[in-house]
mmCIF file of C-alpha atoms and ligand atoms in Angstrom:
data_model
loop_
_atom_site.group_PDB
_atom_site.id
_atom_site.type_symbol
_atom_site.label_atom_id
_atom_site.label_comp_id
_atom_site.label_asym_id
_atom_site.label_seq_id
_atom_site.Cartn_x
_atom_site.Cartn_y
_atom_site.Cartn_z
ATOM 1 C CA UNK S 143 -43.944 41.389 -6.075
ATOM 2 C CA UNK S 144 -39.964 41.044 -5.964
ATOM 3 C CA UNK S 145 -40.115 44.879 -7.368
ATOM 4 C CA UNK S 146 -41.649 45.914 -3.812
ATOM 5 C CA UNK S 147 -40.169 43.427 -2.262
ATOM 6 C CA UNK S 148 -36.793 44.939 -3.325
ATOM 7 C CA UNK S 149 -38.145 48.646 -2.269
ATOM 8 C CA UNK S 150 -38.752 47.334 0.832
ATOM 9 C CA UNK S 151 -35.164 45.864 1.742
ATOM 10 C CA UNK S 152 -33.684 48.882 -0.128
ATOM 11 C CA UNK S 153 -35.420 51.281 2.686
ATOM 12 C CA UNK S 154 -34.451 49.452 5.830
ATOM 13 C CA UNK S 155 -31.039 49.251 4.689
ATOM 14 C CA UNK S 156 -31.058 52.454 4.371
ATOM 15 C CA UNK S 157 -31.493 53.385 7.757
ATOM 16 C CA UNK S 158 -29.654 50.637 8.756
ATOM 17 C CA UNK S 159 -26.640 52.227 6.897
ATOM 18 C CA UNK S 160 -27.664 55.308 8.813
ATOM 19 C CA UNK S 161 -26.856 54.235 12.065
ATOM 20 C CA UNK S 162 -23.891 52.090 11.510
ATOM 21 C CA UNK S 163 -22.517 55.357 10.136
ATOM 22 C CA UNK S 164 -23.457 57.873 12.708
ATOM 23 C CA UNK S 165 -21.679 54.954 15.190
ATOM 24 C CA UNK S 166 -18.563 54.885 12.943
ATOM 25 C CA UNK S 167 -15.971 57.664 12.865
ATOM 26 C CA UNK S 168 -16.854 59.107 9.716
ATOM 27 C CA UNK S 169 -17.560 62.263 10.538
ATOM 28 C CA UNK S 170 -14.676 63.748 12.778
ATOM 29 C CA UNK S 171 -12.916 62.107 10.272
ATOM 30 C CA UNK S 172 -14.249 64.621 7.662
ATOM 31 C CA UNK S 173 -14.390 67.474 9.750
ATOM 32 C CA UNK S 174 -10.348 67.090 10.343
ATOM 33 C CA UNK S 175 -9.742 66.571 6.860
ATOM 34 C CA UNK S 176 -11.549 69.654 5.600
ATOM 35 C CA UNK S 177 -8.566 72.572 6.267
ATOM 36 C CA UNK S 178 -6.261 71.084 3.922
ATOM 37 C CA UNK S 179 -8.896 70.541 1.389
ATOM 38 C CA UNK S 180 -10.147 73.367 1.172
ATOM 39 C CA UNK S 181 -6.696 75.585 0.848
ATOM 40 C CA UNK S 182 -5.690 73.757 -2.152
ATOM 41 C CA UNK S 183 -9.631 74.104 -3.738
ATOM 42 C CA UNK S 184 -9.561 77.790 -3.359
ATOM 43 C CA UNK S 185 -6.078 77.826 -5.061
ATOM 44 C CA UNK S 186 -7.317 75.781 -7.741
ATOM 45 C CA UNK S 187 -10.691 78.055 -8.232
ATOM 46 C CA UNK S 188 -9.156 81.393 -8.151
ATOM 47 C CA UNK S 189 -6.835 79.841 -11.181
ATOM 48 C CA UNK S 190 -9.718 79.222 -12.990
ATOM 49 C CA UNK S 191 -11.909 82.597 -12.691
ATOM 50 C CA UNK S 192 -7.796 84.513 -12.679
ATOM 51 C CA UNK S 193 -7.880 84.947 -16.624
ATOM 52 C CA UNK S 194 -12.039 86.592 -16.505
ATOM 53 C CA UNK S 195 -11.604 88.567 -13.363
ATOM 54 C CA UNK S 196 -7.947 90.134 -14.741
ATOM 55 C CA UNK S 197 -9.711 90.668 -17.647
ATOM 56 C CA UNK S 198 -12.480 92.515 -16.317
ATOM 57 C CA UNK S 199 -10.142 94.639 -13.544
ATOM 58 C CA UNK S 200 -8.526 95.447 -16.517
ATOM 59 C CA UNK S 201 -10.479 97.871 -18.645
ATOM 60 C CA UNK S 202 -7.724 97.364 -21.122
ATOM 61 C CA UNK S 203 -8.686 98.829 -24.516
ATOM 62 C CA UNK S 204 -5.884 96.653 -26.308
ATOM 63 C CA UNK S 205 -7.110 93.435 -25.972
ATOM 64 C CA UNK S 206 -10.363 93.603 -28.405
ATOM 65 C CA UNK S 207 -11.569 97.322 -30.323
ATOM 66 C CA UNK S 208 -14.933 95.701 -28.785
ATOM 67 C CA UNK S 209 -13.756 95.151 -25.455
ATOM 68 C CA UNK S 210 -17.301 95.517 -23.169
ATOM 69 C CA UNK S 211 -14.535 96.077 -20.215
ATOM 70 C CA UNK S 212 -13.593 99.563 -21.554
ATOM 71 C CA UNK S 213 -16.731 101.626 -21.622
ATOM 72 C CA UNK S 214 -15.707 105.144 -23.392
ATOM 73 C CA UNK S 215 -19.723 106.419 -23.373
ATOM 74 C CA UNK S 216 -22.209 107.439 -20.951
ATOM 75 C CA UNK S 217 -24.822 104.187 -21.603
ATOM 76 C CA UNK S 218 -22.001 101.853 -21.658
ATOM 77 C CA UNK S 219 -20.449 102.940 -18.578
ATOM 78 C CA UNK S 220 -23.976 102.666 -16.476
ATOM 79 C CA UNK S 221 -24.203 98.799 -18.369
ATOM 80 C CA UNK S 222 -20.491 98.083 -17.489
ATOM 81 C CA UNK S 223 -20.622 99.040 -13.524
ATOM 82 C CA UNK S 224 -24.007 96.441 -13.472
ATOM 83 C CA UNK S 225 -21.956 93.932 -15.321
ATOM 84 C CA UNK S 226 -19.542 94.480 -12.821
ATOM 85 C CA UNK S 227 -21.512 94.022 -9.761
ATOM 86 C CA UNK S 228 -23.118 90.941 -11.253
ATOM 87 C CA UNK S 229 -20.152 89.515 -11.889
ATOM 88 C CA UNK S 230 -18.283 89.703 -8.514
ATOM 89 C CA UNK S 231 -21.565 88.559 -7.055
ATOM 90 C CA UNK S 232 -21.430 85.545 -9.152
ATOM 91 C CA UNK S 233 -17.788 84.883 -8.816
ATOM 92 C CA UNK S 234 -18.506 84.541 -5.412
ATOM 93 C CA UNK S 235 -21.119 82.648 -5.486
ATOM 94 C CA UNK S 236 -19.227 80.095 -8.035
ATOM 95 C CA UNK S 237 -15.951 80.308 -5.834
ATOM 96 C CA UNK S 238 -18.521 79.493 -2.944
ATOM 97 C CA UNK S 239 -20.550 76.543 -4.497
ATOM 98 C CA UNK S 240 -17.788 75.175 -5.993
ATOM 99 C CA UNK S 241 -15.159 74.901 -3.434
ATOM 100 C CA UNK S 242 -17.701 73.467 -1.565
ATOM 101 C CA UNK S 243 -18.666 70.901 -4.066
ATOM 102 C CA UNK S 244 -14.840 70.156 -4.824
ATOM 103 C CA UNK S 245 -13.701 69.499 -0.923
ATOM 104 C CA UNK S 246 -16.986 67.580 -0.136
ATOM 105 C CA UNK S 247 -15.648 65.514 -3.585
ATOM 106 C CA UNK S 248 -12.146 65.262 -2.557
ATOM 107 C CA UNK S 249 -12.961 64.638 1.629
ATOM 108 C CA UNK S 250 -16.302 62.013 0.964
ATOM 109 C CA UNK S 251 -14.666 60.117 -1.483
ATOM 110 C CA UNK S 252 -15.332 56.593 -1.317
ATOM 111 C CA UNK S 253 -12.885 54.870 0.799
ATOM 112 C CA UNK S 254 -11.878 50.896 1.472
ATOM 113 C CA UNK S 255 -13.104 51.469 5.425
ATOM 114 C CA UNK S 256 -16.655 53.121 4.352
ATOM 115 C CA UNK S 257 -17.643 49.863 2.210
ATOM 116 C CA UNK S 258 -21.371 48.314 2.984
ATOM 117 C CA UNK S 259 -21.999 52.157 5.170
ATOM 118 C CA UNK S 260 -23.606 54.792 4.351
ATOM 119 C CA UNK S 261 -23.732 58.827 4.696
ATOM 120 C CA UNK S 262 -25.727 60.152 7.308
ATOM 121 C CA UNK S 263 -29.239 60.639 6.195
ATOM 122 C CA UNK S 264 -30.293 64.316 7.012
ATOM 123 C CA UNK S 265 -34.188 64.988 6.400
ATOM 124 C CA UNK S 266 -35.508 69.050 7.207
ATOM 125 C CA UNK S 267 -33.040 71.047 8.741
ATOM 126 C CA UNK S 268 -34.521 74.301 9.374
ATOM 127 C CA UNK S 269 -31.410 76.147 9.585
ATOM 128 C CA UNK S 270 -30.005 74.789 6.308
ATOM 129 C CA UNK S 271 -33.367 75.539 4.450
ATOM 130 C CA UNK S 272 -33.773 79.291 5.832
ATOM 131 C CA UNK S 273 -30.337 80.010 4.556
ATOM 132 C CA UNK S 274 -30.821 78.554 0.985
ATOM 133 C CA UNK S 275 -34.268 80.375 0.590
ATOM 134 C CA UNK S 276 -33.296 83.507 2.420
ATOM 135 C CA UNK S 277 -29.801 84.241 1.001
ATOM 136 C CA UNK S 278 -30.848 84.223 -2.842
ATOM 137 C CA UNK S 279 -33.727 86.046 -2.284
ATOM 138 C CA UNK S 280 -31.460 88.778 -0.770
ATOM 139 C CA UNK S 281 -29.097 88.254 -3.685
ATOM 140 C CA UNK S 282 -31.793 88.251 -6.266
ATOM 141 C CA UNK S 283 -33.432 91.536 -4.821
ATOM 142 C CA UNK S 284 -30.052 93.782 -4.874
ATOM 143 C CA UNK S 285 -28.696 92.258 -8.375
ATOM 144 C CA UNK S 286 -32.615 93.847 -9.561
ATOM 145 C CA UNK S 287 -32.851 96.986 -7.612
ATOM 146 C CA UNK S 288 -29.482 97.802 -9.237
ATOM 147 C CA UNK S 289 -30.712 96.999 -12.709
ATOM 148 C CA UNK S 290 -33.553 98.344 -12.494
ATOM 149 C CA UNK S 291 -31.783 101.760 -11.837
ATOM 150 C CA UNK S 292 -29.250 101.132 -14.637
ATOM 151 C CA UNK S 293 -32.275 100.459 -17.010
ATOM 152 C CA UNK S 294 -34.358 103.747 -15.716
ATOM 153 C CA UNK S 295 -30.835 105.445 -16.038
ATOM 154 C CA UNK S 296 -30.308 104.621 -19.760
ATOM 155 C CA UNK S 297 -33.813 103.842 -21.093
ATOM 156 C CA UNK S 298 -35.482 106.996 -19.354
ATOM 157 C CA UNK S 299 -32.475 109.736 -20.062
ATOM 158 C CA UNK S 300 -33.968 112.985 -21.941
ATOM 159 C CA UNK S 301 -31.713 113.957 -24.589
ATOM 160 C CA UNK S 302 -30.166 117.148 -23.432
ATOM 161 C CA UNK S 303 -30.166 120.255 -25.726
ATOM 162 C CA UNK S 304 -27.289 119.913 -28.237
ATOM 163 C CA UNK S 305 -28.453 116.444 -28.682
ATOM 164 C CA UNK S 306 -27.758 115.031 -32.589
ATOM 165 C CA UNK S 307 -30.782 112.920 -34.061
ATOM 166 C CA UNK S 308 -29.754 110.158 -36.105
ATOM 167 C CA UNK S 309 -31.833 107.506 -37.920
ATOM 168 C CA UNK S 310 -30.564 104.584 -38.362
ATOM 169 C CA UNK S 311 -31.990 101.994 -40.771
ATOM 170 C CA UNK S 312 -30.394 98.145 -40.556
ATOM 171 C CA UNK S 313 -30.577 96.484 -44.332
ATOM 172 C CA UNK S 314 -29.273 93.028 -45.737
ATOM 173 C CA UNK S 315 -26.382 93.853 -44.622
ATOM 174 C CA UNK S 316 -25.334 97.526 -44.416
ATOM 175 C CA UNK S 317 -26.676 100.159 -42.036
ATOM 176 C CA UNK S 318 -28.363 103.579 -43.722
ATOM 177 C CA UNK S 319 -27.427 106.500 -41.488
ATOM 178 C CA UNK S 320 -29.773 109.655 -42.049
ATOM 179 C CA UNK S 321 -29.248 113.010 -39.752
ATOM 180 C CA UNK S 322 -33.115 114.232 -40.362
ATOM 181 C CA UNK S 323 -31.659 117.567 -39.124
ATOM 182 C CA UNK S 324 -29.189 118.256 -40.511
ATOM 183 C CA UNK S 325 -29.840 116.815 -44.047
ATOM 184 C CA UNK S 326 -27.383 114.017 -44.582
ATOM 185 C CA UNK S 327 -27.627 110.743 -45.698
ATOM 186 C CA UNK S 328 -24.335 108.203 -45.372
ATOM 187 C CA UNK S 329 -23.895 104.543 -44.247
ATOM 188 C CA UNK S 330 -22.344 102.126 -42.188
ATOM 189 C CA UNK S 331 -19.988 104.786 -40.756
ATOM 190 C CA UNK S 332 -21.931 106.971 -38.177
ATOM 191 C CA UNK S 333 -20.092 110.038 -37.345
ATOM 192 C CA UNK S 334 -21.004 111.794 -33.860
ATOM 193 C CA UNK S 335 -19.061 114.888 -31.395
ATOM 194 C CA UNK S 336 -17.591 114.083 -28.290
ATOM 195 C CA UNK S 337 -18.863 115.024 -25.133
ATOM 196 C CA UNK S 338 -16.402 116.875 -23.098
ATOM 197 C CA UNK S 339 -16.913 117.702 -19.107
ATOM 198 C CA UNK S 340 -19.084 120.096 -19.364
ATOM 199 C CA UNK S 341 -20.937 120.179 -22.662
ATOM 200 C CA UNK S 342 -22.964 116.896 -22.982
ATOM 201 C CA UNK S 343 -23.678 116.156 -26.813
ATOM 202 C CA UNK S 344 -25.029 112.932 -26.897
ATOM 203 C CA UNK S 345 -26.479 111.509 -29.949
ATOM 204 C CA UNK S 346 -30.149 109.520 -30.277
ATOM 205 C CA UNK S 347 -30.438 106.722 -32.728
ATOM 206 C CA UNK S 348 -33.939 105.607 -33.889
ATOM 207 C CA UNK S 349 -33.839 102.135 -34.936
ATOM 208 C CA UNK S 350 -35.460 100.497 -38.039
ATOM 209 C CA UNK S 351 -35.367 97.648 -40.030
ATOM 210 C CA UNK S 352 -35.751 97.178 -44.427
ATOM 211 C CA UNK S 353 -36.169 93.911 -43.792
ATOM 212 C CA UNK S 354 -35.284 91.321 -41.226
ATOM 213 C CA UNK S 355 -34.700 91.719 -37.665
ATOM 214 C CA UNK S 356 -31.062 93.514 -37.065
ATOM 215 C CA UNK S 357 -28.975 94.349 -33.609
ATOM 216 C CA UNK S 358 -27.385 97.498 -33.316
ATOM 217 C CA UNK S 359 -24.173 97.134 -31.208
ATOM 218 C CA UNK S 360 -20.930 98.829 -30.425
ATOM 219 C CA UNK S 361 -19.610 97.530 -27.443
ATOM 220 C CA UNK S 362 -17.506 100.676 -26.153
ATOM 221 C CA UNK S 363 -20.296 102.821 -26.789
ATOM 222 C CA UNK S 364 -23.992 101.187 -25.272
ATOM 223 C CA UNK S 365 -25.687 97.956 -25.029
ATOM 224 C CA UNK S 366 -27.082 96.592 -27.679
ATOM 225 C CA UNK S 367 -30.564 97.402 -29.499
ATOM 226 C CA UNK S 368 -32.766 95.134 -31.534
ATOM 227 C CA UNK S 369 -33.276 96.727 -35.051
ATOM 228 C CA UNK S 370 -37.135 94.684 -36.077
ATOM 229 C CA UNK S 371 -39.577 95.568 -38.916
ATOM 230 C CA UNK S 372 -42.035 97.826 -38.691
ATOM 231 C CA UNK S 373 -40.916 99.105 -35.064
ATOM 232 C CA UNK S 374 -39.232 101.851 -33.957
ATOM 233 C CA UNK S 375 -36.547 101.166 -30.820
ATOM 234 C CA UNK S 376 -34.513 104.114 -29.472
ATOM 235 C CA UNK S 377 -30.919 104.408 -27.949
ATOM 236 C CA UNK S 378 -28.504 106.657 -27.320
ATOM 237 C CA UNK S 379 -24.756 106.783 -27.299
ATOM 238 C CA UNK S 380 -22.471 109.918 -25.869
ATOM 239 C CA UNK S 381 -18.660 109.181 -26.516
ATOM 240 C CA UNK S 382 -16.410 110.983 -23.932
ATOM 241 C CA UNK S 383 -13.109 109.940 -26.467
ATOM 242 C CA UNK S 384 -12.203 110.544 -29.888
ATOM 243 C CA UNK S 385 -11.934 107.832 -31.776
ATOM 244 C CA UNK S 386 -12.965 105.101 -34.352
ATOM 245 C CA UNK S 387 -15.302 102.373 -32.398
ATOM 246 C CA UNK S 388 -16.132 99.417 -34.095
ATOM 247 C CA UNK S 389 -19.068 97.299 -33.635
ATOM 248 C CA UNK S 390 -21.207 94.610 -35.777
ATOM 249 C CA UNK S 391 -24.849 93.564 -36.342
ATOM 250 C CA UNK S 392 -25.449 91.169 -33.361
ATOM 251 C CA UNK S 393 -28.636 89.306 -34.609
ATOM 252 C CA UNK S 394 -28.269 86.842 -37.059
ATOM 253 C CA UNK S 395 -29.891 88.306 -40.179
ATOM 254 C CA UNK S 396 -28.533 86.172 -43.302
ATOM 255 C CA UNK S 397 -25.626 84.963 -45.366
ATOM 256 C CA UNK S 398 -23.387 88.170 -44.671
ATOM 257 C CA UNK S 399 -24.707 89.272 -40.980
ATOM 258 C CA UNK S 400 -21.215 88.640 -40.005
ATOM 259 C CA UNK S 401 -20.070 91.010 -42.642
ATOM 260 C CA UNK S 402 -22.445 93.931 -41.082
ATOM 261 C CA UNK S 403 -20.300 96.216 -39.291
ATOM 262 C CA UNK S 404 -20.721 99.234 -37.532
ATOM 263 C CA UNK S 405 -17.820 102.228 -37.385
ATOM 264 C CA UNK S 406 -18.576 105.121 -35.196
ATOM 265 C CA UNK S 407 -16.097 107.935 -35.693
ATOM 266 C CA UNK S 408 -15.890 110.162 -32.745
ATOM 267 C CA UNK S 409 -15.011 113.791 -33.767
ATOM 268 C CA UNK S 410 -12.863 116.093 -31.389
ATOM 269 C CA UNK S 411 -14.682 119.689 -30.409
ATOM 270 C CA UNK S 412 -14.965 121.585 -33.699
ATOM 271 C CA UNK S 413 -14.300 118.750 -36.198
ATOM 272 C CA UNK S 414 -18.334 117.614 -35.805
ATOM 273 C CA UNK S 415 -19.273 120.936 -37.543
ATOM 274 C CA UNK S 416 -16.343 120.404 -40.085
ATOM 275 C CA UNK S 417 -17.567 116.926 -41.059
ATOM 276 C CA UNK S 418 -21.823 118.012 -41.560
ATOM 277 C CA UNK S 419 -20.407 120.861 -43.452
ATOM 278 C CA UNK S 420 -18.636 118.572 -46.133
ATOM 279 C CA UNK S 421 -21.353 115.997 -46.239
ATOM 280 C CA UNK S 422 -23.915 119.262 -47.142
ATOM 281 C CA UNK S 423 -21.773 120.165 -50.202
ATOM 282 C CA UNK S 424 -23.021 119.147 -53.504
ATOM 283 C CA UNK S 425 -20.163 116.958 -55.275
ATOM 284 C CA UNK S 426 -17.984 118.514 -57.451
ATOM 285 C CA UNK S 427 -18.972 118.020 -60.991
ATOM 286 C CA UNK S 428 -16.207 117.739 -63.107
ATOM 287 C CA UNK S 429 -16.725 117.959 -66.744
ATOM 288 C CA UNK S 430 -14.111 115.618 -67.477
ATOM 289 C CA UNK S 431 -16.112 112.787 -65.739
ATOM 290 C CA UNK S 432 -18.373 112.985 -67.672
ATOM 291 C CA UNK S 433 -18.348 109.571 -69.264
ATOM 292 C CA UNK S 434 -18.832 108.078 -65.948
ATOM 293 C CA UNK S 435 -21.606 109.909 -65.057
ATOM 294 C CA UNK S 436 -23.520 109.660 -67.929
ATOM 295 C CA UNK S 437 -22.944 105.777 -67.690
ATOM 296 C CA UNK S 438 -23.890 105.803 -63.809
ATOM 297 C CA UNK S 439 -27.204 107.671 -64.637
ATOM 298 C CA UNK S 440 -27.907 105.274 -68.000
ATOM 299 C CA UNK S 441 -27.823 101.802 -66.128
ATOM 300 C CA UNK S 442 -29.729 101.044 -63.475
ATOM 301 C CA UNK S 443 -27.142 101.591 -60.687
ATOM 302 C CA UNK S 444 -29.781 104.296 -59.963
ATOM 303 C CA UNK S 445 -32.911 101.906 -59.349
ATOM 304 C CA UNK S 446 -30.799 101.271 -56.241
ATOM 305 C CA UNK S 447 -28.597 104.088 -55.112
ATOM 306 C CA UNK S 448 -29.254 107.365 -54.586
ATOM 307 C CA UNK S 449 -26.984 110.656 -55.017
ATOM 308 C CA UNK S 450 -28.468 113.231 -52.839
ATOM 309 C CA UNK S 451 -29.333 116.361 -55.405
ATOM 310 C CA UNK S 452 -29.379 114.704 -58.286
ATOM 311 C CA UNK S 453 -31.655 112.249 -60.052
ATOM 312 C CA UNK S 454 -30.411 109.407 -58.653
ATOM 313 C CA UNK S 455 -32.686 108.525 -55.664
ATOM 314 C CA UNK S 456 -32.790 104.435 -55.516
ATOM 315 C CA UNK S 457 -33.295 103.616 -52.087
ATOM 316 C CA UNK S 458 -32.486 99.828 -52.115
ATOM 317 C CA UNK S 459 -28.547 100.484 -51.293
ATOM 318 C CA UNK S 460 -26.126 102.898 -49.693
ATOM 319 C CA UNK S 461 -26.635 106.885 -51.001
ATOM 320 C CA UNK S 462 -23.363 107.942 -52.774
ATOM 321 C CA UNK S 463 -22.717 111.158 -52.470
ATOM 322 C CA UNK S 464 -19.549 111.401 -50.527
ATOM 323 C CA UNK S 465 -18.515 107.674 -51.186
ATOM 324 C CA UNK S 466 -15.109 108.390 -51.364
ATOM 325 C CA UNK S 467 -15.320 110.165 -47.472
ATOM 326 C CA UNK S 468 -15.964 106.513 -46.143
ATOM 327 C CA UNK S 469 -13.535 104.428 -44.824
ATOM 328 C CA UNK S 470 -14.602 100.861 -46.306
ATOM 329 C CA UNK S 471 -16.762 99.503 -48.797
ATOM 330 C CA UNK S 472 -19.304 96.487 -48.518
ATOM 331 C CA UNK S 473 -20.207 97.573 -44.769
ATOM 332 C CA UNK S 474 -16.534 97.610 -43.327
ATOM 333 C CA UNK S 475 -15.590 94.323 -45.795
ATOM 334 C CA UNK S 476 -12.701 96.064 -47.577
ATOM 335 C CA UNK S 477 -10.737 99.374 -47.259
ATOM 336 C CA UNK S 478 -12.030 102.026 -49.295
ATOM 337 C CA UNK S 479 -9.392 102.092 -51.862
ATOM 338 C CA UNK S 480 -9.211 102.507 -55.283
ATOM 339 C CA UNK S 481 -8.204 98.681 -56.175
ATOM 340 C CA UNK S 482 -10.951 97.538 -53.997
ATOM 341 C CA UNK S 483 -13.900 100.129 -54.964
ATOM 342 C CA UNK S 484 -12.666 98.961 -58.910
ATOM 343 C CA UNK S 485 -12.836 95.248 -57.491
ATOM 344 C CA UNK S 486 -16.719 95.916 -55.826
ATOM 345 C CA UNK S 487 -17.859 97.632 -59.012
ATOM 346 C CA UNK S 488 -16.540 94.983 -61.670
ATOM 347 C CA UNK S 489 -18.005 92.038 -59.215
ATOM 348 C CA UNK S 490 -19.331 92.972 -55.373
ATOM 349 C CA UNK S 491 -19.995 88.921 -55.178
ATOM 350 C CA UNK S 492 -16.489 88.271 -55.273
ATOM 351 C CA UNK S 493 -15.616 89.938 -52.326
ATOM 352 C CA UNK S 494 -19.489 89.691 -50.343
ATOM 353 C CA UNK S 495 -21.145 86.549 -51.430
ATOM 354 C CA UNK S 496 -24.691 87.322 -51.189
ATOM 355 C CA UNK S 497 -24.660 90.529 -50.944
ATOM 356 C CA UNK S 498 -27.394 92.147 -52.854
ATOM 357 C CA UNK S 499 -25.515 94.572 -55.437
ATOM 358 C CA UNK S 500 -25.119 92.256 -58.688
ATOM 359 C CA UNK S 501 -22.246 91.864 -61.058
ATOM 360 C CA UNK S 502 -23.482 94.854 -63.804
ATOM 361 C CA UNK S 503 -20.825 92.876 -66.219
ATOM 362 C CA UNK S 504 -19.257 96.067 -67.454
ATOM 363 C CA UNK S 505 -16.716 95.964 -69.901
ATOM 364 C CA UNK S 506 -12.852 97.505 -68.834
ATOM 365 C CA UNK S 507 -13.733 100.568 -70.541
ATOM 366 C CA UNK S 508 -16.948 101.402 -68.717
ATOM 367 C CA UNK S 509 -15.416 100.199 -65.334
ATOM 368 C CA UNK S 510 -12.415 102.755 -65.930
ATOM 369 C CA UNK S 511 -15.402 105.558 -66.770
ATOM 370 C CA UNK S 512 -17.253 104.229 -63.680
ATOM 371 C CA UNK S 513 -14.693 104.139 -60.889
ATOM 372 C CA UNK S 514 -13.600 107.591 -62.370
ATOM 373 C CA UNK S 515 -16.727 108.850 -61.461
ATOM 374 C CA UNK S 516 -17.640 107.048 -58.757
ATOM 375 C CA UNK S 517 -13.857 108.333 -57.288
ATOM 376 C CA UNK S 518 -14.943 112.029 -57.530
ATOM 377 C CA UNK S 519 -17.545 112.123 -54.650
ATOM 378 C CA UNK S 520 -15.639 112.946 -52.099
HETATM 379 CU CU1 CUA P 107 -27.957 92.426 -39.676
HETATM 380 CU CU2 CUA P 107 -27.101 90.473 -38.578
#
């Protein structure tokens, strides 16, 4: 009973509180106030977006190696000039709504004279609801039509002739690169020609998964692509720089995911060709390392990793044959050099915790033999 009664009072004071304000001088009051306001509030919000939209005018490659502002590829430009638009749409929008919100804050706020009133009670303005309804809608419909071109434009490109096929196959937590064309097998470092004006050579990656659900993503070079189990997703990348690009698994896939990186080395005209030609050569087979490779082939290194041509065809981890042409070890963990490949071979879970590759607990002659060998397959 007091419950309603309370209701009750609560709604005729309510539009009591209506009229005495609508009699009071409220509202000029507000609209004189709202010029100055409003100055200062745009100040205030174009200091706050300053840092992102600088950023993004930018296109500065310094900042970050993963910077999504610098496209240097065909995908990655389509993604960035959507990002773009999307973002000035909703810089405006938030410079809109929220100098709006911040002046109606600063002009309404309570004040000693409006005590025991109330704001004007508006109920169904037609004006004010066709403009809320109508205006997204509008919004909504040209942020889609233009992604739905950018999408057609990178998920429904043919790969032109001169295209380079590359499967790539995300593991705990290195990437196996295989060129099914051309005969190599490598990892973590995926090595691709530029595409000069001209003479498109783009290269398509099939995506799969050993295990758990991976993300393939360089930033510079295309949007990223979920690597699952059992599926097969396609992208494509098609540099238009030399270069080393860097990027990282982007789905959280275990204890190292972090430690899951991604180099893809852009090769001027001509130096492509160079680089599959050196990858087909068999490894030089010195007869003085012989020590090490008679240890490498009598422990069970080779239940794991392969050497293409040889004997060696473990699967489980990265295929050796030109080891020594990477640039890192572990997945882009350490530079590949001699301290550190000596380091990974005597214990890998010293410098990747987790990582799958055990300590073989050789002794300091057998490491020497090892790393010998293991230092010859260039
Ligand atoms: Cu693979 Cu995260």
């Amino acid at each position: 009973m007091r419950d309603q009664m309370t209701s009750q009072n609560f709604i005729s004071q309510k539009r009591e509180g209506c009229t005495k304000i609508r009699k009071s001088q409220a509202f000029p009051l507000c609209q004189s106030g709202m010029k100055e306001g409003f100055g200062s509030v745009l100040t205030a919000m174009l200091i706050l977006s300053g840092p992102a939209l600088v950023f993004a005018a930018s296109g500065n490659n310094t900042f970050t190696p993963t910077n999504i502002f610098a496209p240097l590829s065909t995908p990655a430009r389509a993604i960035y000039q959507n990002a773009s638009l999307v973002l000035i749409i909703c810089a405006a929008i938030f410079l809109v709504v929220g100098g709006l919100l911040v002046a109606t804050v600063i002009r309404f706020r309570r004040r000693p004279e409006h005590e025991n009133l109330e704001p004007p009670q508006v109920y169904g303005s037609n004006q004010i609801e066709l403009a809320w309804t109508v205006i997204p809608i509008l919004i909504v419909l040209v942020i889609t039509l233009a992604t739905t071109r950018t999408i057609y434009d990178v998920q429904g490109a043919l790969p032109p002739p001169g295209t380079v096929n590359v499967t790539v196959v995300g593991h705990q937590w290195w990437w196996k690169i295989r060129y099914p064309d051309l005969g190599i097998v490598t990892a973590n470092e995926l090595h691709v020609p530029v595409t000069e004006s001209g003479k498109r050579r783009p290269t398509y990656l099939r995506l799969e998964s050993a295990d758990v659900v991976h993300s393939f993503w360089v930033p510079q070079l295309a949007g990223k692509t979920d690597v699952v189990p059992n599926r097969r997703n396609l992208m494509w990348i098609e540099p238009t720089q030399p270069g080393t690009f860097v990027g990282n698994c982007a789905e959280y896939c275990g204890l190292q995911h972090a430690r899951m990186l991604i180099r893809v080395i852009v090769h001027p005209p001509g130096d492509f060709e160079k680089w599959v030609a050196a990858q087909q050569a068999a490894p030089v087979d010195n007869p003085q390392l012989q020590a090490g490779r008679k240890l490498f082939f009598s422990t069970s290194c080779i239940n794991c990793h392969a050497i293409n041509g040889t004997k060696a065809n473990g699967q489980f981890g990265p295929d050796l044959k030109h080891l020594m042409s990477r640039e890192t070890l572990g997945a882009g963990v350490v530079p590949n050099t001699a301290d550190n490949l000596r380091a990974w071979v005597r214990d890998p879970q010293r410098i990747k915790p987790g990582a799958l590759m055990p300590n073989m607990q050789l002794t300091d002659g057998e490491l020497n033999q090892m790393v010998t060998y293991l230092s010859s397959l260039k």
